[in-house]
mmCIF file of C-alpha atoms in Angstrom:
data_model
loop_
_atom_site.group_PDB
_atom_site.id
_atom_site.type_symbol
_atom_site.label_atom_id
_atom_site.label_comp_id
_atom_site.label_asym_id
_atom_site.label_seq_id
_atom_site.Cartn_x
_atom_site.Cartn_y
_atom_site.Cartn_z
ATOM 1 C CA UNK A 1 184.966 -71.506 21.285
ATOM 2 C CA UNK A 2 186.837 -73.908 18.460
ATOM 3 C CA UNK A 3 185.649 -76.780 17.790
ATOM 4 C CA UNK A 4 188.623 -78.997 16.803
ATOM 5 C CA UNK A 5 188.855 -82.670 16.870
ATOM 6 C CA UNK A 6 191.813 -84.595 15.948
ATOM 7 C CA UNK A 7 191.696 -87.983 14.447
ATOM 8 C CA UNK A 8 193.977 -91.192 13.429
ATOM 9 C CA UNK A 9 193.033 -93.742 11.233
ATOM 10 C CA UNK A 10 195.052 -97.099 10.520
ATOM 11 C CA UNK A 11 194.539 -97.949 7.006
ATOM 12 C CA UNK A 12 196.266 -101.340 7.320
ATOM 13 C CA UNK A 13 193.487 -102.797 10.198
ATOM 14 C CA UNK A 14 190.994 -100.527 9.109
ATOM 15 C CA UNK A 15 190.400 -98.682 12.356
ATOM 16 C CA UNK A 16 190.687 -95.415 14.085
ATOM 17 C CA UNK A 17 190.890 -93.112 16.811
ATOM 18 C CA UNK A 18 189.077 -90.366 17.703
ATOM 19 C CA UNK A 19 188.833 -86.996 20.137
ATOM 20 C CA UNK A 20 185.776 -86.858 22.169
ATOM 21 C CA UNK A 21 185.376 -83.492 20.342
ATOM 22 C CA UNK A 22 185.494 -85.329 16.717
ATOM 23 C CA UNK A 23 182.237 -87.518 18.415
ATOM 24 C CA UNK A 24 180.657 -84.025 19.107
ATOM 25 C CA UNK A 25 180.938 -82.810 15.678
ATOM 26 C CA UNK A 26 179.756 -85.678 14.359
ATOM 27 C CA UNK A 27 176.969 -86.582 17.028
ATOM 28 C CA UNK A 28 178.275 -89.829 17.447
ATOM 29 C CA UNK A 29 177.919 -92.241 20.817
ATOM 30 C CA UNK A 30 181.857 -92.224 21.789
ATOM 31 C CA UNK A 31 180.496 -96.435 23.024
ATOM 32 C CA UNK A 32 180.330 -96.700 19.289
ATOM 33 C CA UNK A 33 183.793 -96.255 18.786
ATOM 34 C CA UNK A 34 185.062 -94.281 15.969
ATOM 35 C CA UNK A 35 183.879 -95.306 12.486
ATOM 36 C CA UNK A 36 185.067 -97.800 9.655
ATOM 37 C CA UNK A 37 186.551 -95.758 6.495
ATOM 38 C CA UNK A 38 182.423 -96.852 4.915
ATOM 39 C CA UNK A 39 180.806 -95.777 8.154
ATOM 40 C CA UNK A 40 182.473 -92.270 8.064
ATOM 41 C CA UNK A 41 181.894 -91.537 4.421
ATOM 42 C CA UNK A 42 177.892 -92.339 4.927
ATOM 43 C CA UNK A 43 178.650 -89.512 7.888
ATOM 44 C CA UNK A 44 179.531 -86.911 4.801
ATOM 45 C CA UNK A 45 177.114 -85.186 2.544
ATOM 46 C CA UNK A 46 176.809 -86.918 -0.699
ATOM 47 C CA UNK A 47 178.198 -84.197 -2.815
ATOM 48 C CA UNK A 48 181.009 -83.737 -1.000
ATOM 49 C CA UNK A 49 181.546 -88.087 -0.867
ATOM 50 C CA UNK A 50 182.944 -88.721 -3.719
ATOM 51 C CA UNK A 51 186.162 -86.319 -2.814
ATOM 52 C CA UNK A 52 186.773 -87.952 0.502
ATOM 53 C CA UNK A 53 186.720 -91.654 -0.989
ATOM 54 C CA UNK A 54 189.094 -90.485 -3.690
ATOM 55 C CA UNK A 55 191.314 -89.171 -0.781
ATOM 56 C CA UNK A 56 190.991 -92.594 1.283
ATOM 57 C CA UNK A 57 191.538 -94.499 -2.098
ATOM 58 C CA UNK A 58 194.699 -92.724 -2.835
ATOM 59 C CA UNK A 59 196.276 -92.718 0.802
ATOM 60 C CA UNK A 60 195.447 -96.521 0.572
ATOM 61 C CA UNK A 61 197.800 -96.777 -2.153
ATOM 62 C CA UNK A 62 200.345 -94.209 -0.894
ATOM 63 C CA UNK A 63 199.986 -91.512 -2.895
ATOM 64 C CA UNK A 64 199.853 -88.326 -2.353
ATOM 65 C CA UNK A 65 196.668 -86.536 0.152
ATOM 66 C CA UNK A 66 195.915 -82.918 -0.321
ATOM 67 C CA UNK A 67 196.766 -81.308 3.064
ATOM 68 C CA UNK A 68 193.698 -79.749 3.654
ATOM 69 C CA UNK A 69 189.438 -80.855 2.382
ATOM 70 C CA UNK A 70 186.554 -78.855 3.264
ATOM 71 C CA UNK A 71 183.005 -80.580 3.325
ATOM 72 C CA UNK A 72 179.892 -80.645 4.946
ATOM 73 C CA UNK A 73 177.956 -83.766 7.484
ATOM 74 C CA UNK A 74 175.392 -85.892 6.197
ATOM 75 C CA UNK A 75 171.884 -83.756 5.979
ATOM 76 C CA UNK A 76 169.849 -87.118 7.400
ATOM 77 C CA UNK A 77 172.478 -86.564 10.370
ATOM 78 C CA UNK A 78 170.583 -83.410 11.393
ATOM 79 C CA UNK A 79 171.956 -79.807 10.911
ATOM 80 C CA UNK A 80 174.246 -79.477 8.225
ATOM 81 C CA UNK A 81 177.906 -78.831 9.525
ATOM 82 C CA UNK A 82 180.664 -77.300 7.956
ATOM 83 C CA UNK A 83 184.179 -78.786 8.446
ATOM 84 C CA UNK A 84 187.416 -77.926 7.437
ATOM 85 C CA UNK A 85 189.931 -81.085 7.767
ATOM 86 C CA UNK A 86 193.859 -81.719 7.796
ATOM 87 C CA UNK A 87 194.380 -84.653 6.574
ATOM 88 C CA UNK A 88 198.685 -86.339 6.497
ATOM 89 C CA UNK A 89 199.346 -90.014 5.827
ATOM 90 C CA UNK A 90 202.095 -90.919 7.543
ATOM 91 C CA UNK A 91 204.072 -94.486 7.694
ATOM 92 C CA UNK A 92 205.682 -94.742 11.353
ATOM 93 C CA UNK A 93 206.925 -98.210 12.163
ATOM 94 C CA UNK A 94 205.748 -99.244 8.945
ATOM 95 C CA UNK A 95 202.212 -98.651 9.436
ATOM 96 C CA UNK A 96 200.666 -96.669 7.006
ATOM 97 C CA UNK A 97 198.153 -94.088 9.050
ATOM 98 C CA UNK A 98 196.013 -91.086 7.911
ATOM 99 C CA UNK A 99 196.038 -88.505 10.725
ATOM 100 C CA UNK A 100 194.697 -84.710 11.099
ATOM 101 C CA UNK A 101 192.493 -82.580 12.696
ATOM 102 C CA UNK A 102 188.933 -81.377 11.951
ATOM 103 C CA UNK A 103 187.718 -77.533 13.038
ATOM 104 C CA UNK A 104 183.793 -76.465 13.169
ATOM 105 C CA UNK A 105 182.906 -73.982 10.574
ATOM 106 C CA UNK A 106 179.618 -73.922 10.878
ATOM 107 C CA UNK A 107 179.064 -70.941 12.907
ATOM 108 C CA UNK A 108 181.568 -68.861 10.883
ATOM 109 C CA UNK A 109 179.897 -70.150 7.623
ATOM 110 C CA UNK A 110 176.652 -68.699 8.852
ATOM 111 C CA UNK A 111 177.901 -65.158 10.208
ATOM 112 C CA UNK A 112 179.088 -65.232 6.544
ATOM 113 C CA UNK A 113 176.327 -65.794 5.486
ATOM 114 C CA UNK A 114 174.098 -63.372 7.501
ATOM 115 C CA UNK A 115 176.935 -60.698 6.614
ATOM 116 C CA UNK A 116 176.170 -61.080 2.720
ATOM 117 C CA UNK A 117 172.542 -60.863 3.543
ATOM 118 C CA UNK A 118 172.705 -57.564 4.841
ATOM 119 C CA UNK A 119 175.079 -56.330 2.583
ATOM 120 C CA UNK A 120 172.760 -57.565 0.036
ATOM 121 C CA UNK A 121 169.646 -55.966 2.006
ATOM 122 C CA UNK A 122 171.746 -52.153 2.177
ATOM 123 C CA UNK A 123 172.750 -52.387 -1.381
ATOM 124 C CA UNK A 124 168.788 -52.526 -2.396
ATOM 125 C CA UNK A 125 168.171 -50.057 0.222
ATOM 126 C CA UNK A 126 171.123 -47.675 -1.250
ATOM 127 C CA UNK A 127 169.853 -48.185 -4.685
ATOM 128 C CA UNK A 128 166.395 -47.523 -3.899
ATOM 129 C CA UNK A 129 167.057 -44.187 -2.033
ATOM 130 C CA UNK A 130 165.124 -41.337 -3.719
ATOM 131 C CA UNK A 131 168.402 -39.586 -3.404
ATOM 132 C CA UNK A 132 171.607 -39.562 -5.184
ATOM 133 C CA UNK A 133 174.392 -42.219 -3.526
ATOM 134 C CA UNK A 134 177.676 -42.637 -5.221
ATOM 135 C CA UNK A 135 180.979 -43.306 -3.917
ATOM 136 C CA UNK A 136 184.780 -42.811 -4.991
ATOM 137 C CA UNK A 137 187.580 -45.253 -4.035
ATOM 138 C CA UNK A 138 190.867 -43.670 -3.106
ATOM 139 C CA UNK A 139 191.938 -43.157 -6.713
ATOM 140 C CA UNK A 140 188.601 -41.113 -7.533
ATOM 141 C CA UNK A 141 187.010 -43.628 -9.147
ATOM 142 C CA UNK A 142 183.383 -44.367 -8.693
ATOM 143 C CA UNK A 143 182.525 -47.464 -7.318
ATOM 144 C CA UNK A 144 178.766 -47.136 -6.517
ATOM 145 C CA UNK A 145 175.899 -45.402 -8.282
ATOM 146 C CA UNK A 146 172.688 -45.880 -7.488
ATOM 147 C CA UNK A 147 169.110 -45.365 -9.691
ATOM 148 C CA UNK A 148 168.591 -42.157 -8.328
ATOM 149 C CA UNK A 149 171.964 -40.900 -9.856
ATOM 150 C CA UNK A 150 171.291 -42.657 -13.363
ATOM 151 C CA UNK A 151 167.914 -40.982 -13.199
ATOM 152 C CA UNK A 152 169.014 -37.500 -12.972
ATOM 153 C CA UNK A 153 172.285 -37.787 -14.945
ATOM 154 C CA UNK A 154 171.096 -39.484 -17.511
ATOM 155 C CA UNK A 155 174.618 -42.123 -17.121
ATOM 156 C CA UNK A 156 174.051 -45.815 -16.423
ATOM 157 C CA UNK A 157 175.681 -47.551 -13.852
ATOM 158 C CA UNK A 158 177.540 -49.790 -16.330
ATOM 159 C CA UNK A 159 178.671 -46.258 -18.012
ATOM 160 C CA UNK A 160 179.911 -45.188 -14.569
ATOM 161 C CA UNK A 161 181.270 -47.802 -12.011
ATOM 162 C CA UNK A 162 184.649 -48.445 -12.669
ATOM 163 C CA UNK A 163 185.094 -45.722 -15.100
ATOM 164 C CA UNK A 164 188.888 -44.107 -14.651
ATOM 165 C CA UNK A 165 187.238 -41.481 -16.865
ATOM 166 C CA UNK A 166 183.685 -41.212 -15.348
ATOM 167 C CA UNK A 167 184.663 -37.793 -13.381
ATOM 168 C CA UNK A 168 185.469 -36.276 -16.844
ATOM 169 C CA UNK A 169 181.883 -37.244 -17.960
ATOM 170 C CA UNK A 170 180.285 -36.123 -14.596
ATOM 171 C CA UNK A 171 182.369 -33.088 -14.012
ATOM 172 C CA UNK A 172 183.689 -31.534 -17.422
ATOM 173 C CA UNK A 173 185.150 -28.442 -16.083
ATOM 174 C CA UNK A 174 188.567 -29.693 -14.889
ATOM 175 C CA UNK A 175 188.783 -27.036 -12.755
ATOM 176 C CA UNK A 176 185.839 -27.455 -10.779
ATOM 177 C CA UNK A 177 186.720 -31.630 -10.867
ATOM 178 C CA UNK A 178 189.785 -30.790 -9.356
ATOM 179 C CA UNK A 179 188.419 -28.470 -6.542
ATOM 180 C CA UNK A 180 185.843 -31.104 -5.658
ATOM 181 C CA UNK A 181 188.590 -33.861 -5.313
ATOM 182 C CA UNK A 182 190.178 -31.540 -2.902
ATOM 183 C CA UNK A 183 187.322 -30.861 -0.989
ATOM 184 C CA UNK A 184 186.807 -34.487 -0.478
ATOM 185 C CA UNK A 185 190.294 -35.306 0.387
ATOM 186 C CA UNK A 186 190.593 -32.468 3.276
ATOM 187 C CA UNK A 187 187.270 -34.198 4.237
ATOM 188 C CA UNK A 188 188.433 -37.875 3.862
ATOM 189 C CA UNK A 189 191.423 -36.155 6.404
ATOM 190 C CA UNK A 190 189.462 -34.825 9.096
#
């Protein structure tokens, strides 16, 4: 499920509206009412501050707001979130508003994050193996070799990854290289 507020904020009386969902992202009493400009930025994570009150400052004196800001909740709130904001200033009736939305990434952001781990956790595993592990990309060239390979080949890594010429090195009988590239495309195939 998204979690997407939508906000307004009237930068000639100083005051906003929000979504009940922008008072769950935040963790906010909705009696509290939605927050000055000063309120909301002590709401943001320091390093990200500075970016948002640059954003406020400039709307405040109409010029241009990016479209889009990514930054994170205040740590002191509790957990850390991740949010990804729209941000438009708009001047209807002559009132100068900023509007937009904000969506949730936290839960994305850690999937991510989790995802990289175990990539990171079957990259040491592949290297480790007390077997050889390479692998071609579609063009034939090699795009992982692990210790076990270096070990017995005698080629680094760094010699071999990447290496438009590494089969030549590997495999100097161009016959035989071209067999094997054969072999592995009928197998690719099946």
């Amino acid at each position: 499920q998204a979690r997407l507020g939508s906000w307004e904020f009237d930068l000639d009386r100083q005051a906003g509206v929000w979504s009940a969902e922008m008072y769950r992202l935040f963790d906010r009493d909705p009696r509290l009412g939605a927050p000055s400009a000063q309120d909301f930025f002590a709401l943001v994570h320091p390093e990200d501050r500075e970016g948002l009150v640059q954003l406020y400052s400039d709307a405040r004196e109409g010029r241009e707001v990016p479209g889009a800001v990514d930054f994170r909740t205040n740590p002191v709130l509790g957990e850390v979130r991740y949010l990804a904001a729209t941000v438009q200033r708009l001047d209807a009736d002559g009132v100068p508003r900023l509007v937009g939305t904000m969506l949730d990434l936290t839960e994305r952001r850690r999937v991510e994050e989790e995802l990289r781990e175990s990539r990171q956790r079957l990259r040491e595993f592949v290297e480790r193996m007390p077997i050889m592990m390479d692998a071609f990309d579609e063009n034939g060239v090699i795009v992982a070799w692990n210790a076990e390979c270096e070990r017995v080949t005698g080629y680094s890594a760094a010699e071999i990854v990447g290496n438009p010429r590494a089969s030549e090195l590997l495999y100097p009988d161009e016959a035989y290289r071209v067999e094997m590239f054969e072999e592995l495309a009928r197998r690719g195939d099946d």
